[in-house]
Amino acid sequence: MRSGGVMFRRPGAIEIKNREQLAMMRRAGLVVAEALTACGEACVDGVTTAELDGIAASVLTRRDAGSSFRGYHGYPAVLCVSVNDEVVHGIPGERVLRTGDLVSIDFGAVVEGWHGDAAVTVAVGAVPRDLAELSDTTRAALWAGLSAALPGGRLGDVGAAVEDTVRSVGRGYGILRDYVGHGIGSRMHMEPAVPNFGPAGRGPKLRPGMAIAIEPMVTLGSEEVYVHDDDWTVSTVDRSFAAHWEHTVAITADGPWVLTALDGGAAHFTEAGIPSPAQART
Ligand code: MF3
Ligand code: CO
């Protein structure tokens, strides 16, 4: 979401979900995971971005879920598809994807009023190594942020973990500052804003029942972006390519629960030695 929006002007309490509400968010998250998997597999040379939107819409129908995106401030589709120098919020249409394109796909679903939101970056066919590294680094940064979503920690720990991971590769990548992650639950965008940068140990305390969408947006060049005349598509000013990865995670007493990952994050957290409720209940 865009930083400096309404949330900053009217800071409110962070929504705390009970078990049943988190279970509903998990249902939404699994719909998101299923749709993104299907869209990722369909991301081949010759497909149009509107066709990807249709695939995501059919998952919503099949799972009896709603779209978090369609109608949000007038957004016209269920998916955002952002290609190459587009970073986020690309509107699906007649554009044909070609081998070598780097495509970020962002999707949100709502079940019984509870939202899930996630994004993946997919390469169409073979892409140059610097693009694959950009996407891999952005995904690793997302997982570093998810791993910092610990009860008793602070929100700043998340942004610091994301930023440290991106900076650690030493490639001079840009991290968007105009767009950030967000709290999520009974609405898609809620308190708190979740920046992908900043010092650890600051900001609100992370408590069980909170849920946030962490979404690093990283470029091969500058972090400066502009919005197209369609009022949505966000592109880099220097035309450098970008990657965007996102998950919705619940903070629980037992550790992070990645609601939009099929396994809840179990595989990653087990390997990293981080306790997670996903290891018990996927
Ligand atoms: N994950 C994106 C965000 O949080 C979703 C944008 S939804 C749209 O900003 F409806 F605004 F497109
Ligand atoms: Co989001």
Tab-separated table of C-alpha atoms and ligand atoms in Angstrom:
chain	number	residue	atom	x	y	z
A	1	MET	CA	0.000	0.000	0.000
A	2	ARG	CA	0.953	3.613	-0.483
A	3	SER	CA	2.707	5.057	2.554
A	4	GLY	CA	1.387	8.259	4.070
A	5	GLY	CA	-2.205	7.221	3.495
A	6	VAL	CA	-5.180	7.556	5.779
A	7	MET	CA	-3.650	5.218	8.355
A	8	PHE	CA	-0.927	7.702	9.145
A	9	ARG	CA	-3.308	10.601	9.632
A	10	ARG	CA	-5.647	8.681	11.937
A	11	PRO	CA	-3.529	6.211	13.835
A	12	GLY	CA	-5.724	3.712	15.625
A	13	ALA	CA	-5.356	0.548	17.594
A	14	ILE	CA	-3.978	-2.547	15.910
A	15	GLU	CA	-6.683	-5.185	15.473
A	16	ILE	CA	-6.229	-8.317	17.607
A	17	LYS	CA	-7.825	-11.472	16.174
A	18	ASN	CA	-9.107	-14.409	18.175
A	19	ARG	CA	-8.595	-18.054	17.161
A	20	GLU	CA	-11.746	-18.240	15.063
A	21	GLN	CA	-10.923	-15.047	13.232
A	22	LEU	CA	-7.389	-16.241	12.480
A	23	ALA	CA	-8.877	-19.516	11.224
A	24	MET	CA	-11.022	-17.489	8.808
A	25	MET	CA	-7.951	-15.547	7.663
A	26	ARG	CA	-6.222	-18.890	7.124
A	27	ARG	CA	-9.054	-19.949	4.821
A	28	ALA	CA	-8.615	-16.730	2.845
A	29	GLY	CA	-4.845	-17.258	2.843
A	30	LEU	CA	-5.170	-20.754	1.370
A	31	VAL	CA	-7.361	-19.379	-1.426
A	32	VAL	CA	-4.644	-16.806	-2.125
A	33	ALA	CA	-1.944	-19.489	-2.128
A	34	GLU	CA	-3.932	-21.652	-4.539
A	35	ALA	CA	-4.597	-18.765	-6.938
A	36	LEU	CA	-0.992	-17.554	-6.942
A	37	THR	CA	0.268	-21.080	-7.609
A	38	ALA	CA	-2.111	-21.403	-10.564
A	39	CYS	CA	-1.214	-17.962	-11.924
A	40	GLY	CA	2.504	-18.621	-11.514
A	41	GLU	CA	2.233	-21.859	-13.496
A	42	ALA	CA	0.287	-20.035	-16.213
A	43	CYS	CA	2.988	-17.378	-16.552
A	44	VAL	CA	4.409	-18.589	-19.872
A	45	ASP	CA	5.353	-16.911	-23.143
A	46	GLY	CA	2.200	-15.779	-24.967
A	47	VAL	CA	-0.239	-15.494	-22.049
A	48	THR	CA	-1.998	-12.177	-21.498
A	49	THR	CA	-2.191	-10.561	-18.091
A	50	ALA	CA	-6.009	-10.571	-18.425
A	51	GLU	CA	-5.882	-14.364	-18.758
A	52	LEU	CA	-4.008	-14.558	-15.449
A	53	ASP	CA	-6.725	-12.395	-13.884
A	54	GLY	CA	-9.323	-14.855	-15.200
A	55	ILE	CA	-7.476	-17.789	-13.612
A	56	ALA	CA	-7.415	-16.016	-10.243
A	57	ALA	CA	-11.096	-15.094	-10.553
A	58	SER	CA	-12.015	-18.728	-11.238
A	59	VAL	CA	-10.275	-19.805	-8.012
A	60	LEU	CA	-12.380	-17.262	-6.104
A	61	THR	CA	-15.539	-18.701	-7.652
A	62	ARG	CA	-14.497	-22.302	-6.975
A	63	ARG	CA	-13.651	-21.545	-3.325
A	64	ASP	CA	-16.657	-19.284	-2.780
A	65	ALA	CA	-14.388	-16.398	-1.739
A	66	GLY	CA	-14.460	-12.692	-2.543
A	67	SER	CA	-11.801	-10.418	-4.031
A	68	SER	CA	-9.987	-8.032	-1.696
A	69	PHE	CA	-8.877	-5.934	-4.668
A	70	ARG	CA	-11.813	-5.559	-7.067
A	71	GLY	CA	-13.672	-2.388	-6.197
A	72	TYR	CA	-11.005	-1.266	-3.706
A	73	HIS	CA	-10.895	2.485	-4.418
A	74	GLY	CA	-12.318	1.486	-7.802
A	75	TYR	CA	-9.618	-1.062	-8.685
A	76	PRO	CA	-10.982	-2.953	-11.737
A	77	ALA	CA	-9.479	-6.461	-11.405
A	78	VAL	CA	-8.896	-9.258	-8.881
A	79	LEU	CA	-5.155	-9.429	-9.607
A	80	CYS	CA	-2.309	-6.956	-9.917
A	81	VAL	CA	0.214	-7.951	-12.605
A	82	SER	CA	3.330	-5.787	-12.758
A	83	VAL	CA	5.877	-6.463	-15.508
A	84	ASN	CA	9.599	-5.577	-15.588
A	85	ASP	CA	9.976	-1.901	-14.574
A	86	GLU	CA	6.458	-1.927	-13.154
A	87	VAL	CA	6.733	-2.564	-9.415
A	88	VAL	CA	3.174	-2.985	-8.140
A	89	HIS	CA	-0.512	-2.388	-8.957
A	90	GLY	CA	-0.311	-3.160	-12.685
A	91	ILE	CA	-3.833	-3.629	-14.091
A	92	PRO	CA	-4.378	-6.844	-16.082
A	93	GLY	CA	-5.221	-6.346	-19.754
A	94	GLU	CA	-4.219	-7.334	-23.272
A	95	ARG	CA	-0.480	-7.195	-22.596
A	96	VAL	CA	1.209	-10.395	-23.744
A	97	LEU	CA	3.933	-11.811	-21.508
A	98	ARG	CA	7.156	-12.785	-23.244
A	99	THR	CA	10.177	-14.911	-22.354
A	100	GLY	CA	12.539	-12.811	-20.272
A	101	ASP	CA	9.792	-10.824	-18.543
A	102	LEU	CA	9.882	-10.517	-14.760
A	103	VAL	CA	6.307	-10.527	-13.515
A	104	SER	CA	4.972	-9.779	-10.070
A	105	ILE	CA	1.512	-11.155	-9.325
A	106	ASP	CA	-0.391	-9.825	-6.320
A	107	PHE	CA	-3.708	-11.228	-5.090
A	108	GLY	CA	-6.080	-10.816	-2.170
A	109	ALA	CA	-9.086	-12.909	-1.096
A	110	VAL	CA	-11.741	-12.397	1.551
A	111	VAL	CA	-13.628	-15.187	3.373
A	112	GLU	CA	-16.460	-14.324	5.788
A	113	GLY	CA	-15.097	-10.782	5.930
A	114	TRP	CA	-11.475	-11.774	6.687
A	115	HIS	CA	-8.669	-10.992	4.244
A	116	GLY	CA	-5.484	-12.622	2.958
A	117	ASP	CA	-2.964	-10.852	0.681
A	118	ALA	CA	0.190	-12.185	-0.983
A	119	ALA	CA	2.408	-11.696	-4.019
A	120	VAL	CA	5.019	-13.645	-5.948
A	121	THR	CA	7.503	-12.686	-8.621
A	122	VAL	CA	7.768	-15.091	-11.544
A	123	ALA	CA	10.214	-15.223	-14.440
A	124	VAL	CA	8.745	-16.004	-17.864
A	125	GLY	CA	11.091	-18.667	-19.230
A	126	ALA	CA	14.777	-17.942	-18.787
A	127	VAL	CA	15.778	-14.502	-17.500
A	128	PRO	CA	19.229	-12.958	-17.045
A	129	ARG	CA	20.954	-13.948	-13.835
A	130	ASP	CA	20.731	-10.453	-12.319
A	131	LEU	CA	16.933	-10.615	-12.490
A	132	ALA	CA	16.785	-14.061	-10.891
A	133	GLU	CA	19.063	-12.800	-8.107
A	134	LEU	CA	16.870	-9.743	-7.576
A	135	SER	CA	13.790	-11.913	-7.150
A	136	ASP	CA	15.589	-14.462	-4.936
A	137	THR	CA	16.912	-11.684	-2.698
A	138	THR	CA	13.487	-10.073	-2.388
A	139	ARG	CA	11.923	-13.405	-1.438
A	140	ALA	CA	14.709	-14.061	1.096
A	141	ALA	CA	14.092	-10.588	2.542
A	142	LEU	CA	10.390	-11.384	2.877
A	143	TRP	CA	11.203	-14.573	4.814
A	144	ALA	CA	13.635	-12.702	7.033
A	145	GLY	CA	10.802	-10.295	7.837
A	146	LEU	CA	8.360	-13.138	8.470
A	147	SER	CA	10.922	-14.751	10.783
A	148	ALA	CA	11.022	-11.515	12.801
A	149	ALA	CA	7.233	-11.473	13.305
A	150	LEU	CA	7.658	-12.755	16.860
A	151	PRO	CA	5.535	-12.058	19.934
A	152	GLY	CA	7.398	-9.682	22.230
A	153	GLY	CA	9.373	-8.227	19.335
A	154	ARG	CA	8.679	-4.860	17.770
A	155	LEU	CA	7.399	-3.927	14.332
A	156	GLY	CA	10.740	-2.290	13.501
A	157	ASP	CA	12.407	-5.701	13.785
A	158	VAL	CA	10.511	-6.737	10.644
A	159	GLY	CA	11.629	-3.805	8.497
A	160	ALA	CA	15.181	-4.099	9.786
A	161	ALA	CA	15.317	-7.799	8.890
A	162	VAL	CA	14.015	-7.061	5.386
A	163	GLU	CA	16.430	-4.192	4.823
A	164	ASP	CA	19.450	-6.059	6.226
A	165	THR	CA	18.802	-8.961	3.869
A	166	VAL	CA	18.517	-6.719	0.811
A	167	ARG	CA	21.605	-4.688	1.749
A	168	SER	CA	23.656	-7.781	2.631
A	169	VAL	CA	23.968	-8.832	-1.009
A	170	GLY	CA	25.825	-5.569	-1.715
A	171	ARG	CA	24.268	-4.949	-5.127
A	172	GLY	CA	22.982	-1.438	-4.386
A	173	TYR	CA	19.350	-2.491	-4.814
A	174	GLY	CA	16.629	0.100	-4.247
A	175	ILE	CA	13.983	-0.524	-1.564
A	176	LEU	CA	10.740	1.359	-2.181
A	177	ARG	CA	9.893	3.896	0.506
A	178	ASP	CA	6.650	5.237	-1.019
A	179	TYR	CA	4.961	1.827	-0.681
A	180	VAL	CA	4.965	-0.383	2.407
A	181	GLY	CA	3.267	-3.427	3.919
A	182	HIS	CA	0.285	-3.159	6.233
A	183	GLY	CA	-1.835	-4.605	8.978
A	184	ILE	CA	-4.589	-6.869	7.656
A	185	GLY	CA	-7.699	-8.601	8.994
A	186	SER	CA	-11.265	-7.329	8.793
A	187	ARG	CA	-9.949	-4.944	6.126
A	188	MET	CA	-7.112	-5.426	3.634
A	189	HIS	CA	-5.241	-2.285	4.697
A	190	MET	CA	-5.145	-1.534	8.413
A	191	GLU	CA	-2.799	-0.276	11.065
A	192	PRO	CA	0.125	-0.592	11.293
A	193	ALA	CA	2.116	0.464	8.220
A	194	VAL	CA	4.927	-2.079	7.748
A	195	PRO	CA	7.993	-0.457	6.139
A	196	ASN	CA	10.695	-2.569	4.530
A	197	PHE	CA	13.427	-0.536	6.207
A	198	GLY	CA	14.336	1.178	9.456
A	199	PRO	CA	15.862	0.344	12.808
A	200	ALA	CA	15.024	-2.724	14.878
A	201	GLY	CA	13.613	-2.346	18.380
A	202	ARG	CA	11.251	0.525	17.508
A	203	GLY	CA	7.557	0.777	16.853
A	204	PRO	CA	4.570	-1.064	18.305
A	205	LYS	CA	5.086	-4.286	20.226
A	206	LEU	CA	4.112	-7.403	18.302
A	207	ARG	CA	1.384	-9.287	20.156
A	208	PRO	CA	-0.406	-12.594	19.555
A	209	GLY	CA	-3.473	-12.055	17.377
A	210	MET	CA	-1.929	-9.326	15.231
A	211	ALA	CA	-1.638	-9.985	11.501
A	212	ILE	CA	0.500	-8.078	9.006
A	213	ALA	CA	1.223	-8.251	5.289
A	214	ILE	CA	4.957	-7.956	4.696
A	215	GLU	CA	5.737	-6.985	1.094
A	216	PRO	CA	9.267	-5.947	0.095
A	217	MET	CA	9.421	-4.121	-3.258
A	218	VAL	CA	13.013	-4.066	-4.494
A	219	THR	CA	14.585	-2.659	-7.667
A	220	LEU	CA	17.837	-3.180	-9.559
A	221	GLY	CA	18.375	0.591	-9.451
A	222	SER	CA	16.759	3.535	-7.706
A	223	GLU	CA	13.764	3.287	-5.335
A	224	GLU	CA	12.103	6.296	-7.044
A	225	VAL	CA	8.726	5.432	-8.552
A	226	TYR	CA	5.826	7.170	-10.299
A	227	VAL	CA	2.161	6.317	-10.880
A	228	HIS	CA	0.937	5.938	-14.483
A	229	ASP	CA	-2.007	7.828	-16.006
A	230	ASP	CA	-4.196	4.792	-15.222
A	231	ASP	CA	-3.900	5.977	-11.584
A	232	TRP	CA	-2.637	2.545	-10.452
A	233	THR	CA	0.470	1.148	-12.135
A	234	VAL	CA	3.623	2.019	-10.193
A	235	SER	CA	6.885	1.994	-12.199
A	236	THR	CA	10.504	2.858	-11.499
A	237	VAL	CA	11.593	6.293	-12.711
A	238	ASP	CA	14.965	4.932	-13.920
A	239	ARG	CA	13.254	1.983	-15.713
A	240	SER	CA	15.127	-0.531	-13.591
A	241	PHE	CA	13.336	-3.861	-13.122
A	242	ALA	CA	11.685	-4.711	-9.819
A	243	ALA	CA	10.614	-7.694	-7.725
A	244	HIS	CA	7.773	-7.917	-5.184
A	245	TRP	CA	7.083	-10.740	-2.748
A	246	GLU	CA	4.378	-10.688	-0.083
A	247	HIS	CA	2.813	-12.877	2.595
A	248	THR	CA	0.195	-12.364	5.282
A	249	VAL	CA	1.509	-13.559	8.666
A	250	ALA	CA	-0.183	-13.932	12.040
A	251	ILE	CA	1.801	-13.302	15.207
A	252	THR	CA	0.940	-16.097	17.633
A	253	ALA	CA	2.209	-17.144	21.055
A	254	ASP	CA	3.824	-20.122	19.285
A	255	GLY	CA	5.593	-18.006	16.627
A	256	PRO	CA	4.827	-16.761	13.107
A	257	TRP	CA	2.048	-18.428	11.116
A	258	VAL	CA	2.246	-17.591	7.400
A	259	LEU	CA	-1.423	-17.615	6.503
A	260	THR	CA	-0.862	-17.322	2.734
A	261	ALA	CA	1.734	-20.135	2.510
A	262	LEU	CA	0.334	-23.616	1.826
A	263	ASP	CA	2.402	-25.094	4.680
A	264	GLY	CA	2.003	-22.032	6.913
A	265	GLY	CA	5.771	-21.515	6.679
A	266	ALA	CA	6.569	-24.842	8.381
A	267	ALA	CA	9.316	-25.908	5.963
A	268	HIS	CA	11.141	-22.599	6.116
A	269	PHE	CA	10.873	-22.127	9.875
A	270	THR	CA	11.923	-25.703	10.640
A	271	GLU	CA	15.043	-25.244	8.547
A	272	ALA	CA	15.738	-21.889	10.190
A	273	GLY	CA	15.138	-23.321	13.682
A	274	ILE	CA	12.259	-20.932	14.387
A	275	PRO	CA	9.249	-22.344	16.281
A	276	SER	CA	5.981	-21.847	14.419
A	277	PRO	CA	2.450	-23.106	14.976
A	278	ALA	CA	2.565	-24.169	11.329
A	279	GLN	CA	4.840	-27.051	12.320
A	280	ALA	CA	1.937	-28.515	14.303
A	281	ARG	CA	-1.080	-27.411	12.280
A	282	THR	CA	-0.667	-26.823	8.615
B	1	MF3	N1	-0.704	-6.005	-1.963
B	1	MF3	C1	-1.133	-4.748	-2.518
B	1	MF3	C2	-1.058	-3.667	-1.469
B	1	MF3	O1	-1.183	-3.970	-0.317
B	1	MF3	C3	-2.521	-4.885	-2.993
B	1	MF3	C4	-3.029	-3.745	-3.743
B	1	MF3	S1	-4.653	-4.012	-3.940
B	1	MF3	C5	-5.372	-2.903	-4.951
B	1	MF3	O2	-0.874	-2.512	-1.797
B	1	MF3	F1	-6.614	-3.197	-4.904
B	1	MF3	F2	-5.158	-1.716	-4.468
B	1	MF3	F3	-4.876	-3.040	-6.138
B	2	CO	CO	-0.522	-5.953	0.460
